[in-house]
Amino acid sequence: MVYQDNRLITLNSQDGEKLNGTYLSNIKFNFSGLLQDDIYLIRTYITILNCQIPVSFYIIDDTDNILYYTENSIPKTITIPIGNYNGNQIVTLLNTSFTANSSNITSSLNSSTGLLSFNITGGVSYTFLSTSTIKSILGFNDNISSTTLIILPYQLNLLGKKKLFINSNYLRNSAFTSKSLSSVQTIATIPVDQPPYSMINYVSVSDLERNILFNRTLDIIDIQIVDEDNKYINFQNINWSITLCLTIEKNDHEKINYSLNNLPQINNNNIENLTQNQKDLKLLES
């Protein structure tokens, strides 16, 4: 007495309302009557069947490209242009920027350990500040100071985005994240398994990727694509596409109506003789 209605929904970022401009990572799509509530509705699921996502986002972007430091307590700043870099390119950019700031620092990269070091001359005191947005890329967490040599404690990290999270406020489900130790509206996680300027072709392969929805009505779908730090991805105005499947489970109302019509008339004397299923059907009738 239960049937499924599977509805394919194809989304392309160029068709929706772009809530964060050319980033194309916060898009709202306005539909009408995708899901309507009725007494026969049992539950609904949403699944991302496949998606095509361009790796147009950069290893270093405008959320993680600034080094704040002090020179004898005088604040200075280095801004790395957004883009894709290797270790040697980062060292060259840092040294060029230190020279432009008249700072007596020379950076180098240890090819064996992957650690950045900074040689200091002239007896000047330098402090790299933990407020730097590029700190996790360069390899430090806390303020670090010296008048001779700074060796950052962690490896230079140029892996970039390792995983994309596809979130939706309107597709309400019961996902959780360790980032906040609370619930989020994540409907899929997509590994970044392609190099820059390529295309991620993701295909769902498991029923475990089907999300039970709390919605009983649905007229809007919003798609938010973020990284591990919950920061919006900047797709540089290159469009993505996602195919969803909305699965609706309902009671078969024709069979229910047939059963209702063939129920015995009930009164206070025989209600206890009804089966539980018959009682449930009478509740649906009312």
PDB file of C-alpha atoms in Angstrom:
ATOM      1  CA  MET A   1       0.000   0.000   0.000  1.00  0.00           C
ATOM      2  CA  VAL A   2       3.044   2.252  -0.322  1.00  0.00           C
ATOM      3  CA  TYR A   3       4.354   3.627  -3.609  1.00  0.00           C
ATOM      4  CA  GLN A   4       7.321   5.822  -4.537  1.00  0.00           C
ATOM      5  CA  ASP A   5       7.360   8.880  -6.770  1.00  0.00           C
ATOM      6  CA  ASN A   6      10.921   9.668  -7.956  1.00  0.00           C
ATOM      7  CA  ARG A   7      11.398  13.168  -9.351  1.00  0.00           C
ATOM      8  CA  LEU A   8      14.614  14.199 -11.106  1.00  0.00           C
ATOM      9  CA  ILE A   9      15.702  17.779 -10.484  1.00  0.00           C
ATOM     10  CA  THR A  10      18.504  19.203 -12.622  1.00  0.00           C
ATOM     11  CA  LEU A  11      20.171  22.356 -11.304  1.00  0.00           C
ATOM     12  CA  ASN A  12      22.656  24.597 -13.088  1.00  0.00           C
ATOM     13  CA  SER A  13      24.198  27.550 -11.318  1.00  0.00           C
ATOM     14  CA  GLN A  14      23.580  29.841 -14.295  1.00  0.00           C
ATOM     15  CA  ASP A  15      19.797  29.423 -13.893  1.00  0.00           C
ATOM     16  CA  GLY A  16      19.381  30.366 -10.227  1.00  0.00           C
ATOM     17  CA  GLU A  17      19.441  33.511  -8.122  1.00  0.00           C
ATOM     18  CA  LYS A  18      23.131  34.195  -7.425  1.00  0.00           C
ATOM     19  CA  LEU A  19      23.290  35.200  -3.768  1.00  0.00           C
ATOM     20  CA  ASN A  20      27.079  35.684  -3.710  1.00  0.00           C
ATOM     21  CA  GLY A  21      27.692  36.942  -7.216  1.00  0.00           C
ATOM     22  CA  THR A  22      30.408  35.399  -9.368  1.00  0.00           C
ATOM     23  CA  TYR A  23      31.433  33.050  -6.548  1.00  0.00           C
ATOM     24  CA  LEU A  24      28.440  30.923  -7.715  1.00  0.00           C
ATOM     25  CA  SER A  25      28.474  28.986  -4.447  1.00  0.00           C
ATOM     26  CA  ASN A  26      25.216  30.242  -2.929  1.00  0.00           C
ATOM     27  CA  ILE A  27      22.394  29.791  -5.428  1.00  0.00           C
ATOM     28  CA  LYS A  28      18.627  29.774  -4.907  1.00  0.00           C
ATOM     29  CA  PHE A  29      16.198  28.073  -7.306  1.00  0.00           C
ATOM     30  CA  ASN A  30      12.501  28.942  -7.120  1.00  0.00           C
ATOM     31  CA  PHE A  31      10.165  26.119  -8.085  1.00  0.00           C
ATOM     32  CA  SER A  32       6.447  25.654  -7.590  1.00  0.00           C
ATOM     33  CA  GLY A  33       4.886  22.580  -6.008  1.00  0.00           C
ATOM     34  CA  LEU A  34       7.927  20.301  -5.916  1.00  0.00           C
ATOM     35  CA  LEU A  35       6.491  18.751  -2.784  1.00  0.00           C
ATOM     36  CA  GLN A  36       2.977  19.271  -1.450  1.00  0.00           C
ATOM     37  CA  ASP A  37       1.708  18.003   1.875  1.00  0.00           C
ATOM     38  CA  ASP A  38      -1.248  15.637   2.093  1.00  0.00           C
ATOM     39  CA  ILE A  39      -2.523  12.951   4.444  1.00  0.00           C
ATOM     40  CA  TYR A  40      -1.037  10.149   2.323  1.00  0.00           C
ATOM     41  CA  LEU A  41       2.540  11.446   2.514  1.00  0.00           C
ATOM     42  CA  ILE A  42       4.767   9.121   4.561  1.00  0.00           C
ATOM     43  CA  ARG A  43       8.320  10.398   4.061  1.00  0.00           C
ATOM     44  CA  THR A  44      10.624  12.016   1.515  1.00  0.00           C
ATOM     45  CA  TYR A  45      14.274  11.591   0.573  1.00  0.00           C
ATOM     46  CA  ILE A  46      16.770  13.681  -1.370  1.00  0.00           C
ATOM     47  CA  THR A  47      19.797  12.243  -3.159  1.00  0.00           C
ATOM     48  CA  ILE A  48      22.513  13.885  -5.219  1.00  0.00           C
ATOM     49  CA  LEU A  49      22.715  11.489  -8.155  1.00  0.00           C
ATOM     50  CA  ASN A  50      25.611  13.240  -9.864  1.00  0.00           C
ATOM     51  CA  CYS A  51      27.316  16.590 -10.236  1.00  0.00           C
ATOM     52  CA  GLN A  52      29.844  18.286 -12.471  1.00  0.00           C
ATOM     53  CA  ILE A  53      31.933  20.807 -10.563  1.00  0.00           C
ATOM     54  CA  PRO A  54      34.799  22.811 -12.099  1.00  0.00           C
ATOM     55  CA  VAL A  55      38.053  23.048 -10.148  1.00  0.00           C
ATOM     56  CA  SER A  56      38.169  26.765 -10.899  1.00  0.00           C
ATOM     57  CA  PHE A  57      38.805  27.652  -7.256  1.00  0.00           C
ATOM     58  CA  TYR A  58      42.357  28.405  -6.139  1.00  0.00           C
ATOM     59  CA  ILE A  59      44.740  26.900  -3.595  1.00  0.00           C
ATOM     60  CA  ILE A  60      45.172  30.387  -2.127  1.00  0.00           C
ATOM     61  CA  ASP A  61      42.112  32.613  -2.343  1.00  0.00           C
ATOM     62  CA  ASP A  62      40.915  35.853  -0.813  1.00  0.00           C
ATOM     63  CA  THR A  63      40.031  34.167   2.496  1.00  0.00           C
ATOM     64  CA  ASP A  64      43.519  32.852   3.295  1.00  0.00           C
ATOM     65  CA  ASN A  65      46.175  35.009   1.612  1.00  0.00           C
ATOM     66  CA  ILE A  66      47.338  37.581   4.209  1.00  0.00           C
ATOM     67  CA  LEU A  67      50.412  37.429   6.475  1.00  0.00           C
ATOM     68  CA  TYR A  68      50.406  39.871   9.381  1.00  0.00           C
ATOM     69  CA  TYR A  69      53.701  40.447  11.163  1.00  0.00           C
ATOM     70  CA  THR A  70      55.496  43.053  13.256  1.00  0.00           C
ATOM     71  CA  GLU A  71      58.975  44.539  12.810  1.00  0.00           C
ATOM     72  CA  ASN A  72      60.193  45.882  16.172  1.00  0.00           C
ATOM     73  CA  SER A  73      56.478  46.103  17.110  1.00  0.00           C
ATOM     74  CA  ILE A  74      55.634  48.028  13.924  1.00  0.00           C
ATOM     75  CA  PRO A  75      52.773  46.233  12.085  1.00  0.00           C
ATOM     76  CA  LYS A  76      53.341  45.140   8.497  1.00  0.00           C
ATOM     77  CA  THR A  77      51.332  43.110   5.990  1.00  0.00           C
ATOM     78  CA  ILE A  78      51.990  40.824   3.039  1.00  0.00           C
ATOM     79  CA  THR A  79      49.141  39.898   0.690  1.00  0.00           C
ATOM     80  CA  ILE A  80      49.722  36.934  -1.618  1.00  0.00           C
ATOM     81  CA  PRO A  81      47.786  37.285  -4.904  1.00  0.00           C
ATOM     82  CA  ILE A  82      45.129  34.586  -5.229  1.00  0.00           C
ATOM     83  CA  GLY A  83      46.135  31.650  -7.414  1.00  0.00           C
ATOM     84  CA  ASN A  84      47.684  28.183  -7.558  1.00  0.00           C
ATOM     85  CA  TYR A  85      51.282  27.883  -6.313  1.00  0.00           C
ATOM     86  CA  ASN A  86      54.056  25.425  -5.648  1.00  0.00           C
ATOM     87  CA  GLY A  87      56.590  25.745  -2.847  1.00  0.00           C
ATOM     88  CA  ASN A  88      59.243  27.596  -4.831  1.00  0.00           C
ATOM     89  CA  GLN A  89      56.712  30.131  -6.082  1.00  0.00           C
ATOM     90  CA  ILE A  90      55.553  30.848  -2.522  1.00  0.00           C
ATOM     91  CA  VAL A  91      59.143  31.386  -1.350  1.00  0.00           C
ATOM     92  CA  THR A  92      59.813  33.761  -4.259  1.00  0.00           C
ATOM     93  CA  LEU A  93      56.632  35.757  -3.559  1.00  0.00           C
ATOM     94  CA  LEU A  94      57.431  36.024   0.163  1.00  0.00           C
ATOM     95  CA  ASN A  95      60.978  37.220  -0.473  1.00  0.00           C
ATOM     96  CA  THR A  96      59.800  39.778  -3.019  1.00  0.00           C
ATOM     97  CA  SER A  97      57.197  41.049  -0.545  1.00  0.00           C
ATOM     98  CA  PHE A  98      59.661  41.238   2.373  1.00  0.00           C
ATOM     99  CA  THR A  99      62.005  43.285   0.181  1.00  0.00           C
ATOM    100  CA  ALA A 100      59.152  45.597  -0.829  1.00  0.00           C
ATOM    101  CA  ASN A 101      58.373  46.095   2.891  1.00  0.00           C
ATOM    102  CA  SER A 102      62.084  46.850   3.613  1.00  0.00           C
ATOM    103  CA  SER A 103      62.095  43.869   6.000  1.00  0.00           C
ATOM    104  CA  ASN A 104      65.397  42.069   6.702  1.00  0.00           C
ATOM    105  CA  ILE A 105      63.956  38.570   6.213  1.00  0.00           C
ATOM    106  CA  THR A 106      64.783  35.865   3.675  1.00  0.00           C
ATOM    107  CA  SER A 107      62.564  32.794   3.427  1.00  0.00           C
ATOM    108  CA  SER A 108      63.498  29.307   2.251  1.00  0.00           C
ATOM    109  CA  LEU A 109      61.821  25.903   2.016  1.00  0.00           C
ATOM    110  CA  ASN A 110      63.422  22.715   3.316  1.00  0.00           C
ATOM    111  CA  SER A 111      62.785  20.153   0.576  1.00  0.00           C
ATOM    112  CA  SER A 112      63.220  17.256   3.045  1.00  0.00           C
ATOM    113  CA  THR A 113      60.865  18.404   5.811  1.00  0.00           C
ATOM    114  CA  GLY A 114      58.549  20.755   3.935  1.00  0.00           C
ATOM    115  CA  LEU A 115      59.087  23.452   6.585  1.00  0.00           C
ATOM    116  CA  LEU A 116      59.493  27.142   5.835  1.00  0.00           C
ATOM    117  CA  SER A 117      62.298  29.010   7.586  1.00  0.00           C
ATOM    118  CA  PHE A 118      63.018  32.739   7.768  1.00  0.00           C
ATOM    119  CA  ASN A 119      66.546  34.101   8.278  1.00  0.00           C
ATOM    120  CA  ILE A 120      66.649  37.478  10.022  1.00  0.00           C
ATOM    121  CA  THR A 121      69.510  39.971   9.819  1.00  0.00           C
ATOM    122  CA  GLY A 122      70.262  43.290  11.481  1.00  0.00           C
ATOM    123  CA  GLY A 123      69.137  42.280  14.981  1.00  0.00           C
ATOM    124  CA  VAL A 124      65.537  43.279  14.270  1.00  0.00           C
ATOM    125  CA  SER A 125      62.747  41.489  16.154  1.00  0.00           C
ATOM    126  CA  TYR A 126      60.027  39.962  13.984  1.00  0.00           C
ATOM    127  CA  THR A 127      56.767  38.332  15.050  1.00  0.00           C
ATOM    128  CA  PHE A 128      54.445  36.419  12.740  1.00  0.00           C
ATOM    129  CA  LEU A 129      50.924  36.977  14.061  1.00  0.00           C
ATOM    130  CA  SER A 130      48.242  34.325  14.578  1.00  0.00           C
ATOM    131  CA  THR A 131      45.691  36.707  13.038  1.00  0.00           C
ATOM    132  CA  SER A 132      47.235  35.926   9.639  1.00  0.00           C
ATOM    133  CA  THR A 133      44.698  34.263   7.350  1.00  0.00           C
ATOM    134  CA  ILE A 134      47.504  32.373   5.564  1.00  0.00           C
ATOM    135  CA  LYS A 135      48.942  30.861   8.747  1.00  0.00           C
ATOM    136  CA  SER A 136      47.639  27.305   8.217  1.00  0.00           C
ATOM    137  CA  ILE A 137      49.030  27.319   4.676  1.00  0.00           C
ATOM    138  CA  LEU A 138      52.480  28.562   5.702  1.00  0.00           C
ATOM    139  CA  GLY A 139      52.567  26.242   8.729  1.00  0.00           C
ATOM    140  CA  PHE A 140      51.924  27.956  12.067  1.00  0.00           C
ATOM    141  CA  ASN A 141      49.064  28.543  14.501  1.00  0.00           C
ATOM    142  CA  ASP A 142      50.317  30.854  17.258  1.00  0.00           C
ATOM    143  CA  ASN A 143      52.429  34.009  17.378  1.00  0.00           C
ATOM    144  CA  ILE A 144      56.066  33.154  16.681  1.00  0.00           C
ATOM    145  CA  SER A 145      58.992  35.565  17.223  1.00  0.00           C
ATOM    146  CA  SER A 146      62.761  35.796  16.797  1.00  0.00           C
ATOM    147  CA  THR A 147      65.639  38.164  16.067  1.00  0.00           C
ATOM    148  CA  THR A 148      67.694  35.561  14.177  1.00  0.00           C
ATOM    149  CA  LEU A 149      65.727  32.626  12.748  1.00  0.00           C
ATOM    150  CA  ILE A 150      62.093  31.581  12.545  1.00  0.00           C
ATOM    151  CA  ILE A 151      61.332  27.970  11.578  1.00  0.00           C
ATOM    152  CA  LEU A 152      57.628  27.341  11.245  1.00  0.00           C
ATOM    153  CA  PRO A 153      56.480  24.231  13.147  1.00  0.00           C
ATOM    154  CA  TYR A 154      54.261  22.691  10.456  1.00  0.00           C
ATOM    155  CA  GLN A 155      54.675  21.808   6.799  1.00  0.00           C
ATOM    156  CA  LEU A 156      53.803  24.191   4.011  1.00  0.00           C
ATOM    157  CA  ASN A 157      50.304  23.119   3.000  1.00  0.00           C
ATOM    158  CA  LEU A 158      49.473  23.696  -0.658  1.00  0.00           C
ATOM    159  CA  LEU A 159      46.878  20.929  -0.946  1.00  0.00           C
ATOM    160  CA  GLY A 160      44.081  23.478  -1.258  1.00  0.00           C
ATOM    161  CA  LYS A 161      40.451  22.417  -0.873  1.00  0.00           C
ATOM    162  CA  LYS A 162      40.271  18.690  -0.155  1.00  0.00           C
ATOM    163  CA  LYS A 163      36.516  18.276   0.105  1.00  0.00           C
ATOM    164  CA  LEU A 164      33.429  20.253  -0.875  1.00  0.00           C
ATOM    165  CA  PHE A 165      30.271  20.280   1.245  1.00  0.00           C
ATOM    166  CA  ILE A 166      26.950  20.767  -0.520  1.00  0.00           C
ATOM    167  CA  ASN A 167      24.546  22.373   1.933  1.00  0.00           C
ATOM    168  CA  SER A 168      20.944  23.514   1.712  1.00  0.00           C
ATOM    169  CA  ASN A 169      18.783  25.408   4.199  1.00  0.00           C
ATOM    170  CA  TYR A 170      15.572  24.367   2.449  1.00  0.00           C
ATOM    171  CA  LEU A 171      16.421  20.659   2.182  1.00  0.00           C
ATOM    172  CA  ARG A 172      16.248  19.970   5.908  1.00  0.00           C
ATOM    173  CA  ASN A 173      17.877  16.756   7.121  1.00  0.00           C
ATOM    174  CA  SER A 174      19.867  15.435  10.087  1.00  0.00           C
ATOM    175  CA  ALA A 175      23.554  15.770   9.138  1.00  0.00           C
ATOM    176  CA  PHE A 176      26.237  16.680  11.698  1.00  0.00           C
ATOM    177  CA  THR A 177      29.731  18.155  11.526  1.00  0.00           C
ATOM    178  CA  SER A 178      32.773  18.097  13.810  1.00  0.00           C
ATOM    179  CA  LYS A 179      33.404  21.761  12.916  1.00  0.00           C
ATOM    180  CA  SER A 180      30.710  22.945  15.328  1.00  0.00           C
ATOM    181  CA  LEU A 181      29.731  19.592  16.908  1.00  0.00           C
ATOM    182  CA  SER A 182      26.172  20.323  15.840  1.00  0.00           C
ATOM    183  CA  SER A 183      23.755  19.692  12.999  1.00  0.00           C
ATOM    184  CA  VAL A 184      24.204  21.121   9.515  1.00  0.00           C
ATOM    185  CA  GLN A 185      22.163  20.984   6.325  1.00  0.00           C
ATOM    186  CA  THR A 186      24.733  18.969   4.351  1.00  0.00           C
ATOM    187  CA  ILE A 187      23.273  16.727   1.663  1.00  0.00           C
ATOM    188  CA  ALA A 188      26.570  15.499   0.179  1.00  0.00           C
ATOM    189  CA  THR A 189      30.351  15.719   0.554  1.00  0.00           C
ATOM    190  CA  ILE A 190      32.383  15.706  -2.647  1.00  0.00           C
ATOM    191  CA  PRO A 191      36.119  14.858  -2.662  1.00  0.00           C
ATOM    192  CA  VAL A 192      38.328  17.182  -4.684  1.00  0.00           C
ATOM    193  CA  ASP A 193      40.106  14.477  -6.652  1.00  0.00           C
ATOM    194  CA  GLN A 194      41.000  16.502  -9.751  1.00  0.00           C
ATOM    195  CA  PRO A 195      43.797  19.039 -10.352  1.00  0.00           C
ATOM    196  CA  PRO A 196      43.173  22.765 -10.950  1.00  0.00           C
ATOM    197  CA  TYR A 197      41.308  23.695 -14.136  1.00  0.00           C
ATOM    198  CA  SER A 198      39.801  20.197 -14.431  1.00  0.00           C
ATOM    199  CA  MET A 199      36.274  18.914 -13.731  1.00  0.00           C
ATOM    200  CA  ILE A 200      35.019  16.882 -10.772  1.00  0.00           C
ATOM    201  CA  ASN A 201      32.521  14.289 -12.010  1.00  0.00           C
ATOM    202  CA  TYR A 202      30.788  12.891  -8.940  1.00  0.00           C
ATOM    203  CA  VAL A 203      28.307   9.999  -9.125  1.00  0.00           C
ATOM    204  CA  SER A 204      26.393   8.600  -6.153  1.00  0.00           C
ATOM    205  CA  VAL A 205      27.082   4.895  -5.675  1.00  0.00           C
ATOM    206  CA  SER A 206      25.383   4.068  -2.365  1.00  0.00           C
ATOM    207  CA  ASP A 207      21.902   4.172  -0.850  1.00  0.00           C
ATOM    208  CA  LEU A 208      23.586   5.586   2.258  1.00  0.00           C
ATOM    209  CA  GLU A 209      23.843   8.864   0.368  1.00  0.00           C
ATOM    210  CA  ARG A 210      20.049   9.190   0.444  1.00  0.00           C
ATOM    211  CA  ASN A 211      18.926  11.795   2.999  1.00  0.00           C
ATOM    212  CA  ILE A 212      15.584  11.663   4.807  1.00  0.00           C
ATOM    213  CA  LEU A 213      13.981  15.097   4.549  1.00  0.00           C
ATOM    214  CA  PHE A 214      11.996  16.771   7.307  1.00  0.00           C
ATOM    215  CA  ASN A 215      10.120  18.829   4.693  1.00  0.00           C
ATOM    216  CA  ARG A 216       6.486  18.204   3.951  1.00  0.00           C
ATOM    217  CA  THR A 217       6.349  21.049   1.418  1.00  0.00           C
ATOM    218  CA  LEU A 218       9.035  22.289  -0.957  1.00  0.00           C
ATOM    219  CA  ASP A 219       9.006  25.210  -3.391  1.00  0.00           C
ATOM    220  CA  ILE A 220      12.609  26.450  -3.096  1.00  0.00           C
ATOM    221  CA  ILE A 221      15.957  24.680  -3.343  1.00  0.00           C
ATOM    222  CA  ASP A 222      19.103  26.505  -2.286  1.00  0.00           C
ATOM    223  CA  ILE A 223      22.587  25.127  -2.895  1.00  0.00           C
ATOM    224  CA  GLN A 224      25.547  26.320  -0.854  1.00  0.00           C
ATOM    225  CA  ILE A 225      28.986  24.897  -1.661  1.00  0.00           C
ATOM    226  CA  VAL A 226      31.583  25.392   1.068  1.00  0.00           C
ATOM    227  CA  ASP A 227      34.988  24.027   2.083  1.00  0.00           C
ATOM    228  CA  GLU A 228      36.099  22.252   5.286  1.00  0.00           C
ATOM    229  CA  ASP A 229      36.141  25.586   7.133  1.00  0.00           C
ATOM    230  CA  ASN A 230      32.589  26.395   6.025  1.00  0.00           C
ATOM    231  CA  LYS A 231      33.836  29.136   3.675  1.00  0.00           C
ATOM    232  CA  TYR A 232      32.076  29.680   0.378  1.00  0.00           C
ATOM    233  CA  ILE A 233      33.924  28.351  -2.670  1.00  0.00           C
ATOM    234  CA  ASN A 234      34.825  30.942  -5.300  1.00  0.00           C
ATOM    235  CA  PHE A 235      34.130  29.308  -8.677  1.00  0.00           C
ATOM    236  CA  GLN A 236      35.364  32.387 -10.577  1.00  0.00           C
ATOM    237  CA  ASN A 237      32.046  32.616 -12.473  1.00  0.00           C
ATOM    238  CA  ILE A 238      32.408  29.118 -13.998  1.00  0.00           C
ATOM    239  CA  ASN A 239      29.134  27.209 -13.722  1.00  0.00           C
ATOM    240  CA  TRP A 240      28.442  23.847 -12.092  1.00  0.00           C
ATOM    241  CA  SER A 241      25.521  21.429 -12.441  1.00  0.00           C
ATOM    242  CA  ILE A 242      23.870  19.031  -9.998  1.00  0.00           C
ATOM    243  CA  THR A 243      21.206  16.369 -10.539  1.00  0.00           C
ATOM    244  CA  LEU A 244      18.999  15.553  -7.549  1.00  0.00           C
ATOM    245  CA  CYS A 245      16.402  12.852  -7.026  1.00  0.00           C
ATOM    246  CA  LEU A 246      13.445  13.717  -4.808  1.00  0.00           C
ATOM    247  CA  THR A 247      11.836  10.466  -3.632  1.00  0.00           C
ATOM    248  CA  ILE A 248       8.311  10.733  -2.226  1.00  0.00           C
ATOM    249  CA  GLU A 249       6.767   7.807  -0.379  1.00  0.00           C
ATOM    250  CA  LYS A 250       2.977   7.798  -0.095  1.00  0.00           C
ATOM    251  CA  ASN A 251       0.207   5.482   0.917  1.00  0.00           C
ATOM    252  CA  ASP A 252      -1.798   4.276  -2.076  1.00  0.00           C
ATOM    253  CA  HIS A 253      -4.987   6.286  -1.558  1.00  0.00           C
ATOM    254  CA  GLU A 254      -7.039   4.112  -3.946  1.00  0.00           C
ATOM    255  CA  LYS A 255      -6.323   1.034  -1.847  1.00  0.00           C
ATOM    256  CA  ILE A 256      -6.963   3.011   1.326  1.00  0.00           C
ATOM    257  CA  ASN A 257     -10.314   4.243   0.012  1.00  0.00           C
ATOM    258  CA  TYR A 258     -11.246   0.700  -1.012  1.00  0.00           C
ATOM    259  CA  SER A 259     -10.380  -0.556   2.479  1.00  0.00           C
ATOM    260  CA  LEU A 260     -12.301   2.271   4.102  1.00  0.00           C
ATOM    261  CA  ASN A 261     -15.384   1.585   2.036  1.00  0.00           C
ATOM    262  CA  ASN A 262     -15.295  -2.078   3.042  1.00  0.00           C
ATOM    263  CA  LEU A 263     -14.819  -1.519   6.747  1.00  0.00           C
ATOM    264  CA  PRO A 264     -17.728  -2.617   8.946  1.00  0.00           C
ATOM    265  CA  GLN A 265     -19.801   0.106  10.497  1.00  0.00           C
ATOM    266  CA  ILE A 266     -18.443   0.740  13.951  1.00  0.00           C
ATOM    267  CA  ASN A 267     -19.958   1.948  17.151  1.00  0.00           C
ATOM    268  CA  ASN A 268     -18.971   1.947  20.771  1.00  0.00           C
ATOM    269  CA  ASN A 269     -19.857  -1.746  21.089  1.00  0.00           C
ATOM    270  CA  ASN A 270     -17.563  -3.167  18.409  1.00  0.00           C
ATOM    271  CA  ILE A 271     -14.671  -0.660  18.186  1.00  0.00           C
ATOM    272  CA  GLU A 272     -12.510  -2.908  20.357  1.00  0.00           C
ATOM    273  CA  ASN A 273     -12.867  -5.690  17.775  1.00  0.00           C
ATOM    274  CA  LEU A 274     -11.185  -3.688  15.001  1.00  0.00           C
ATOM    275  CA  THR A 275      -7.614  -4.445  14.099  1.00  0.00           C
ATOM    276  CA  GLN A 276      -5.088  -1.681  14.587  1.00  0.00           C
ATOM    277  CA  ASN A 277      -4.816  -1.234  10.808  1.00  0.00           C
ATOM    278  CA  GLN A 278      -8.549  -0.709  10.553  1.00  0.00           C
ATOM    279  CA  LYS A 279      -8.398   1.889  13.311  1.00  0.00           C
ATOM    280  CA  ASP A 280      -5.602   3.678  11.458  1.00  0.00           C
ATOM    281  CA  LEU A 281      -7.624   3.688   8.261  1.00  0.00           C
ATOM    282  CA  LYS A 282     -10.611   5.169  10.063  1.00  0.00           C
ATOM    283  CA  LEU A 283      -8.325   7.908  11.374  1.00  0.00           C
ATOM    284  CA  LEU A 284      -7.260   8.681   7.794  1.00  0.00           C
ATOM    285  CA  GLU A 285     -10.913   8.828   6.764  1.00  0.00           C
ATOM    286  CA  SER A 286     -11.629  11.364   9.501  1.00  0.00           C
TER     287      SER A 286
END
